[in-house]
Amino acid sequence: MFIKIKPLATAALLTVAAGGAGTAGAFSASAATPAPPKIAVFSAKFGTAASPNFIETVSHGVAKVGQPTVLNRVSGSNPGQDIIGHRGGLVSDFFKAGLVSVDVNKHYGNLNAAQLEYAPNGVPSRLCVGLEAAAYQNERLSLQACDTPGATVWIIDTADSPKTAAKGYFPIVNGSTTDFAHPFAMTYYGDPCHKRATDKPIRVAHLLNNPTHVHDNQLWGVLKK
């Protein structure tokens, strides 16, 4: 069954990821803060905000460190797609919290960023979408402890593709990147329509042709359910 999803403006990502708390509450949500909404990340190569088709999914719905994330068809009954905002704010906020480096803050400090926690059936797992090690070419995305510095922070890199960002599609850069000319960004190879691609992991790779002609397999949109 298709689930109803609403477009999420990039400028408001920090608020949604923080469960509606806004920047000031991004790292100190109180008991009164409403539960964060589910968030869906979709590839601009295979969908749109109106019809995302395929969204980031924890493979087989298994909540364990190292479990990869893949692109699966949108489903209202797949708990592997239950991803919520863990923290959100500016990259500079993550720097103050010790979750990104001085260099990352220097290059991206004024951009929005978020952590995405896996919460199967609404139960937070304390595992966030991230990388096992500091970003390197073709490293796969997987679940990692949410307090892992750098590797579990995702930067909404509107600056590296401003024309597509204006339409809601942008690169998503990992917070552990050390290359700032061609940062390590979420990338999907292949076609999720193919049955054999069901378990094909999303990866990070050097962002190419930025800032004017980023390939659509490195452009993403973020929606809230």
CSV table of C-alpha atoms in Angstrom, one decimal:
chain,number,residue,atom,x,y,z
A,1,MET,CA,0.0,0.0,0.0
A,2,PHE,CA,1.3,3.4,-0.9
A,3,ILE,CA,1.9,5.7,2.1
A,4,LYS,CA,1.1,9.3,2.0
A,5,ILE,CA,4.3,11.5,2.1
A,6,LYS,CA,4.6,15.2,2.2
A,7,PRO,CA,7.6,17.1,0.7
A,8,LEU,CA,10.1,18.3,3.3
A,9,ALA,CA,11.7,21.7,2.5
A,10,THR,CA,15.4,21.6,3.0
A,11,ALA,CA,15.4,24.7,5.1
A,12,ALA,CA,13.1,23.0,7.6
A,13,LEU,CA,15.0,19.7,7.8
A,14,LEU,CA,16.6,20.6,11.1
A,15,THR,CA,13.1,21.2,12.7
A,16,VAL,CA,11.8,17.9,11.5
A,17,ALA,CA,14.9,15.9,12.4
A,18,ALA,CA,14.7,17.4,15.9
A,19,GLY,CA,11.1,16.3,16.3
A,20,GLY,CA,9.8,19.9,15.9
A,21,ALA,CA,12.1,21.4,18.5
A,22,GLY,CA,13.9,23.7,16.1
A,23,THR,CA,17.6,24.6,16.3
A,24,ALA,CA,17.7,25.5,19.9
A,25,GLY,CA,16.3,22.1,20.9
A,26,ALA,CA,18.1,20.0,18.4
A,27,PHE,CA,20.4,18.6,21.0
A,28,SER,CA,18.3,18.9,24.1
A,29,ALA,CA,14.7,17.8,23.4
A,30,SER,CA,12.5,17.8,26.4
A,31,ALA,CA,9.8,15.3,27.5
A,32,ALA,CA,7.2,17.7,26.0
A,33,THR,CA,8.8,17.4,22.5
A,34,PRO,CA,6.6,15.4,20.2
A,35,ALA,CA,8.0,12.2,18.8
A,36,PRO,CA,10.0,12.8,15.6
A,37,PRO,CA,8.2,12.0,12.4
A,38,LYS,CA,9.3,9.3,10.1
A,39,ILE,CA,11.6,10.5,7.3
A,40,ALA,CA,12.0,9.1,3.9
A,41,VAL,CA,15.1,9.6,1.7
A,42,PHE,CA,14.5,9.0,-2.0
A,43,SER,CA,16.7,9.0,-5.1
A,44,ALA,CA,16.0,11.7,-7.7
A,45,LYS,CA,17.0,9.2,-10.3
A,46,PHE,CA,14.1,6.9,-9.6
A,47,GLY,CA,11.4,9.2,-8.1
A,48,THR,CA,10.0,12.6,-7.3
A,49,ALA,CA,8.5,14.2,-4.2
A,50,ALA,CA,5.0,13.4,-5.6
A,51,SER,CA,6.0,9.8,-6.4
A,52,PRO,CA,9.2,8.7,-4.6
A,53,ASN,CA,8.8,5.1,-5.7
A,54,PHE,CA,11.9,3.8,-3.8
A,55,ILE,CA,13.2,5.0,-0.4
A,56,GLU,CA,16.1,4.3,1.9
A,57,THR,CA,15.4,1.0,3.8
A,58,VAL,CA,17.3,-1.0,6.4
A,59,SER,CA,18.0,-4.3,4.7
A,60,HIS,CA,15.6,-7.0,5.9
A,61,GLY,CA,14.6,-4.6,8.8
A,62,VAL,CA,17.4,-6.0,11.0
A,63,ALA,CA,18.4,-3.6,13.8
A,64,LYS,CA,22.1,-4.3,14.3
A,65,VAL,CA,25.4,-2.5,13.8
A,66,GLY,CA,26.6,-3.0,10.2
A,67,GLN,CA,23.3,-3.7,8.7
A,68,PRO,CA,23.3,-2.0,5.3
A,69,THR,CA,20.7,0.4,3.9
A,70,VAL,CA,19.2,-0.1,0.5
A,71,LEU,CA,16.6,1.3,-1.9
A,72,ASN,CA,13.3,-0.6,-1.6
A,73,ARG,CA,9.9,0.2,-3.1
A,74,VAL,CA,7.7,2.4,-0.8
A,75,SER,CA,5.7,0.3,1.5
A,76,GLY,CA,3.3,1.0,4.4
A,77,SER,CA,4.1,-2.4,6.0
A,78,ASN,CA,7.9,-2.5,5.8
A,79,PRO,CA,9.4,-1.7,9.2
A,80,GLY,CA,12.8,-1.4,7.5
A,81,GLN,CA,11.6,2.0,6.3
A,82,ASP,CA,10.9,3.3,9.8
A,83,ILE,CA,13.6,6.0,10.0
A,84,ILE,CA,13.2,9.0,12.2
A,85,GLY,CA,15.1,12.2,12.9
A,86,HIS,CA,17.6,11.6,15.7
A,87,ARG,CA,19.2,15.1,15.8
A,88,GLY,CA,19.0,18.0,13.4
A,89,GLY,CA,20.5,21.5,13.1
A,90,LEU,CA,23.3,23.3,11.3
A,91,VAL,CA,26.6,21.6,10.8
A,92,SER,CA,28.0,24.1,13.3
A,93,ASP,CA,25.6,22.6,15.9
A,94,PHE,CA,27.1,19.2,15.3
A,95,PHE,CA,30.6,20.6,15.6
A,96,LYS,CA,29.7,22.1,19.0
A,97,ALA,CA,28.4,18.7,20.0
A,98,GLY,CA,31.7,17.1,19.0
A,99,LEU,CA,30.2,15.1,16.1
A,100,VAL,CA,32.0,16.7,13.1
A,101,SER,CA,35.6,17.9,12.7
A,102,VAL,CA,36.9,21.5,12.5
A,103,ASP,CA,37.5,21.1,8.8
A,104,VAL,CA,33.9,19.9,8.2
A,105,ASN,CA,32.6,22.8,10.2
A,106,LYS,CA,34.8,25.2,8.3
A,107,HIS,CA,33.4,24.1,4.9
A,108,TYR,CA,29.8,23.3,5.8
A,109,GLY,CA,29.1,25.1,9.1
A,110,ASN,CA,26.1,27.1,7.8
A,111,LEU,CA,24.4,24.1,6.0
A,112,ASN,CA,21.7,21.9,7.5
A,113,ALA,CA,22.5,18.4,8.7
A,114,ALA,CA,20.8,15.6,10.5
A,115,GLN,CA,21.2,12.1,12.0
A,116,LEU,CA,18.7,9.4,10.9
A,117,GLU,CA,17.8,6.8,13.5
A,118,TYR,CA,16.3,3.4,12.7
A,119,ALA,CA,13.0,3.0,14.7
A,120,PRO,CA,11.3,-0.2,13.6
A,121,ASN,CA,7.6,0.0,14.4
A,122,GLY,CA,8.2,3.3,16.1
A,123,VAL,CA,10.7,2.0,18.6
A,124,PRO,CA,14.1,3.9,18.5
A,125,SER,CA,17.1,1.5,18.2
A,126,ARG,CA,19.8,4.0,19.0
A,127,LEU,CA,21.3,3.0,15.7
A,128,CYS,CA,21.7,5.6,13.0
A,129,VAL,CA,22.4,5.5,9.3
A,130,GLY,CA,26.1,6.0,8.9
A,131,LEU,CA,29.4,4.5,7.8
A,132,GLU,CA,31.6,1.9,9.5
A,133,ALA,CA,34.7,4.1,9.0
A,134,ALA,CA,35.6,7.5,7.9
A,135,ALA,CA,34.2,7.9,4.4
A,136,TYR,CA,36.1,6.3,1.5
A,137,GLN,CA,35.2,5.6,-2.1
A,138,ASN,CA,32.2,3.2,-2.5
A,139,GLU,CA,31.9,2.5,1.2
A,140,ARG,CA,28.4,1.2,1.9
A,141,LEU,CA,25.9,2.9,4.3
A,142,SER,CA,25.0,0.9,7.4
A,143,LEU,CA,23.6,1.2,10.8
A,144,GLN,CA,26.0,2.5,13.4
A,145,ALA,CA,25.7,3.8,17.0
A,146,CYS,CA,24.2,7.3,16.8
A,147,ASP,CA,27.0,8.8,18.9
A,148,THR,CA,29.6,7.8,16.4
A,149,PRO,CA,31.3,11.1,15.4
A,150,GLY,CA,31.2,12.2,11.8
A,151,ALA,CA,30.1,9.0,10.2
A,152,THR,CA,26.5,9.3,11.4
A,153,VAL,CA,26.0,12.9,10.4
A,154,TRP,CA,24.5,13.7,7.0
A,155,ILE,CA,24.9,17.2,5.4
A,156,ILE,CA,22.3,18.6,3.1
A,157,ASP,CA,24.8,19.9,0.5
A,158,THR,CA,22.7,22.5,-1.4
A,159,ALA,CA,25.8,24.5,-2.1
A,160,ASP,CA,27.2,21.8,-4.4
A,161,SER,CA,24.1,21.7,-6.7
A,162,PRO,CA,22.2,24.9,-6.2
A,163,LYS,CA,20.0,24.6,-9.3
A,164,THR,CA,18.6,21.1,-8.3
A,165,ALA,CA,18.4,22.1,-4.7
A,166,ALA,CA,16.0,24.8,-5.6
A,167,LYS,CA,13.8,22.0,-6.9
A,168,GLY,CA,14.2,19.9,-3.8
A,169,TYR,CA,17.0,17.6,-4.9
A,170,PHE,CA,20.5,17.8,-3.5
A,171,PRO,CA,23.7,15.8,-2.6
A,172,ILE,CA,23.8,14.4,0.9
A,173,VAL,CA,27.4,14.4,2.2
A,174,ASN,CA,28.7,12.3,5.0
A,175,GLY,CA,30.1,14.3,8.0
A,176,SER,CA,33.3,12.3,8.0
A,177,THR,CA,34.4,13.5,4.5
A,178,THR,CA,37.9,14.8,4.2
A,179,ASP,CA,37.6,15.8,0.5
A,180,PHE,CA,35.8,19.1,0.2
A,181,ALA,CA,36.2,19.7,-3.6
A,182,HIS,CA,34.5,16.4,-4.3
A,183,PRO,CA,33.1,15.2,-1.0
A,184,PHE,CA,31.9,11.7,-0.2
A,185,ALA,CA,28.2,11.8,-0.9
A,186,MET,CA,25.3,9.3,-0.9
A,187,THR,CA,25.4,7.4,-4.3
A,188,TYR,CA,23.3,4.6,-5.7
A,189,TYR,CA,24.5,2.3,-8.5
A,190,GLY,CA,22.2,0.1,-10.5
A,191,ASP,CA,18.4,0.0,-10.7
A,192,PRO,CA,16.3,-0.9,-7.7
A,193,CYS,CA,13.5,-2.1,-10.1
A,194,HIS,CA,15.6,-5.2,-10.8
A,195,LYS,CA,14.8,-8.1,-8.4
A,196,ARG,CA,18.5,-8.8,-7.8
A,197,ALA,CA,19.0,-5.2,-6.7
A,198,THR,CA,16.8,-5.5,-3.6
A,199,ASP,CA,19.8,-5.9,-1.3
A,200,LYS,CA,22.1,-3.6,-3.3
A,201,PRO,CA,23.5,-1.1,-0.7
A,202,ILE,CA,23.5,2.6,-0.9
A,203,ARG,CA,27.1,3.9,-0.9
A,204,VAL,CA,29.2,7.0,-0.6
A,205,ALA,CA,31.4,8.2,-3.5
A,206,HIS,CA,33.2,11.3,-4.6
A,207,LEU,CA,30.6,13.9,-5.7
A,208,LEU,CA,31.2,14.5,-9.5
A,209,ASN,CA,30.4,17.4,-11.8
A,210,ASN,CA,29.5,19.7,-8.9
A,211,PRO,CA,28.3,22.3,-8.7
A,212,THR,CA,26.5,22.4,-12.1
A,213,HIS,CA,26.0,18.9,-13.4
A,214,VAL,CA,25.7,16.5,-10.5
A,215,HIS,CA,24.5,13.1,-11.7
A,216,ASP,CA,21.0,12.1,-10.6
A,217,ASN,CA,22.3,9.0,-8.8
A,218,GLN,CA,23.9,11.4,-6.4
A,219,LEU,CA,20.9,13.6,-5.9
A,220,TRP,CA,18.3,12.9,-3.2
A,221,GLY,CA,15.1,14.3,-1.8
A,222,VAL,CA,13.9,14.1,1.8
A,223,LEU,CA,10.2,13.6,2.7
A,224,LYS,CA,8.3,13.2,5.9
A,225,LYS,CA,5.5,10.6,6.3
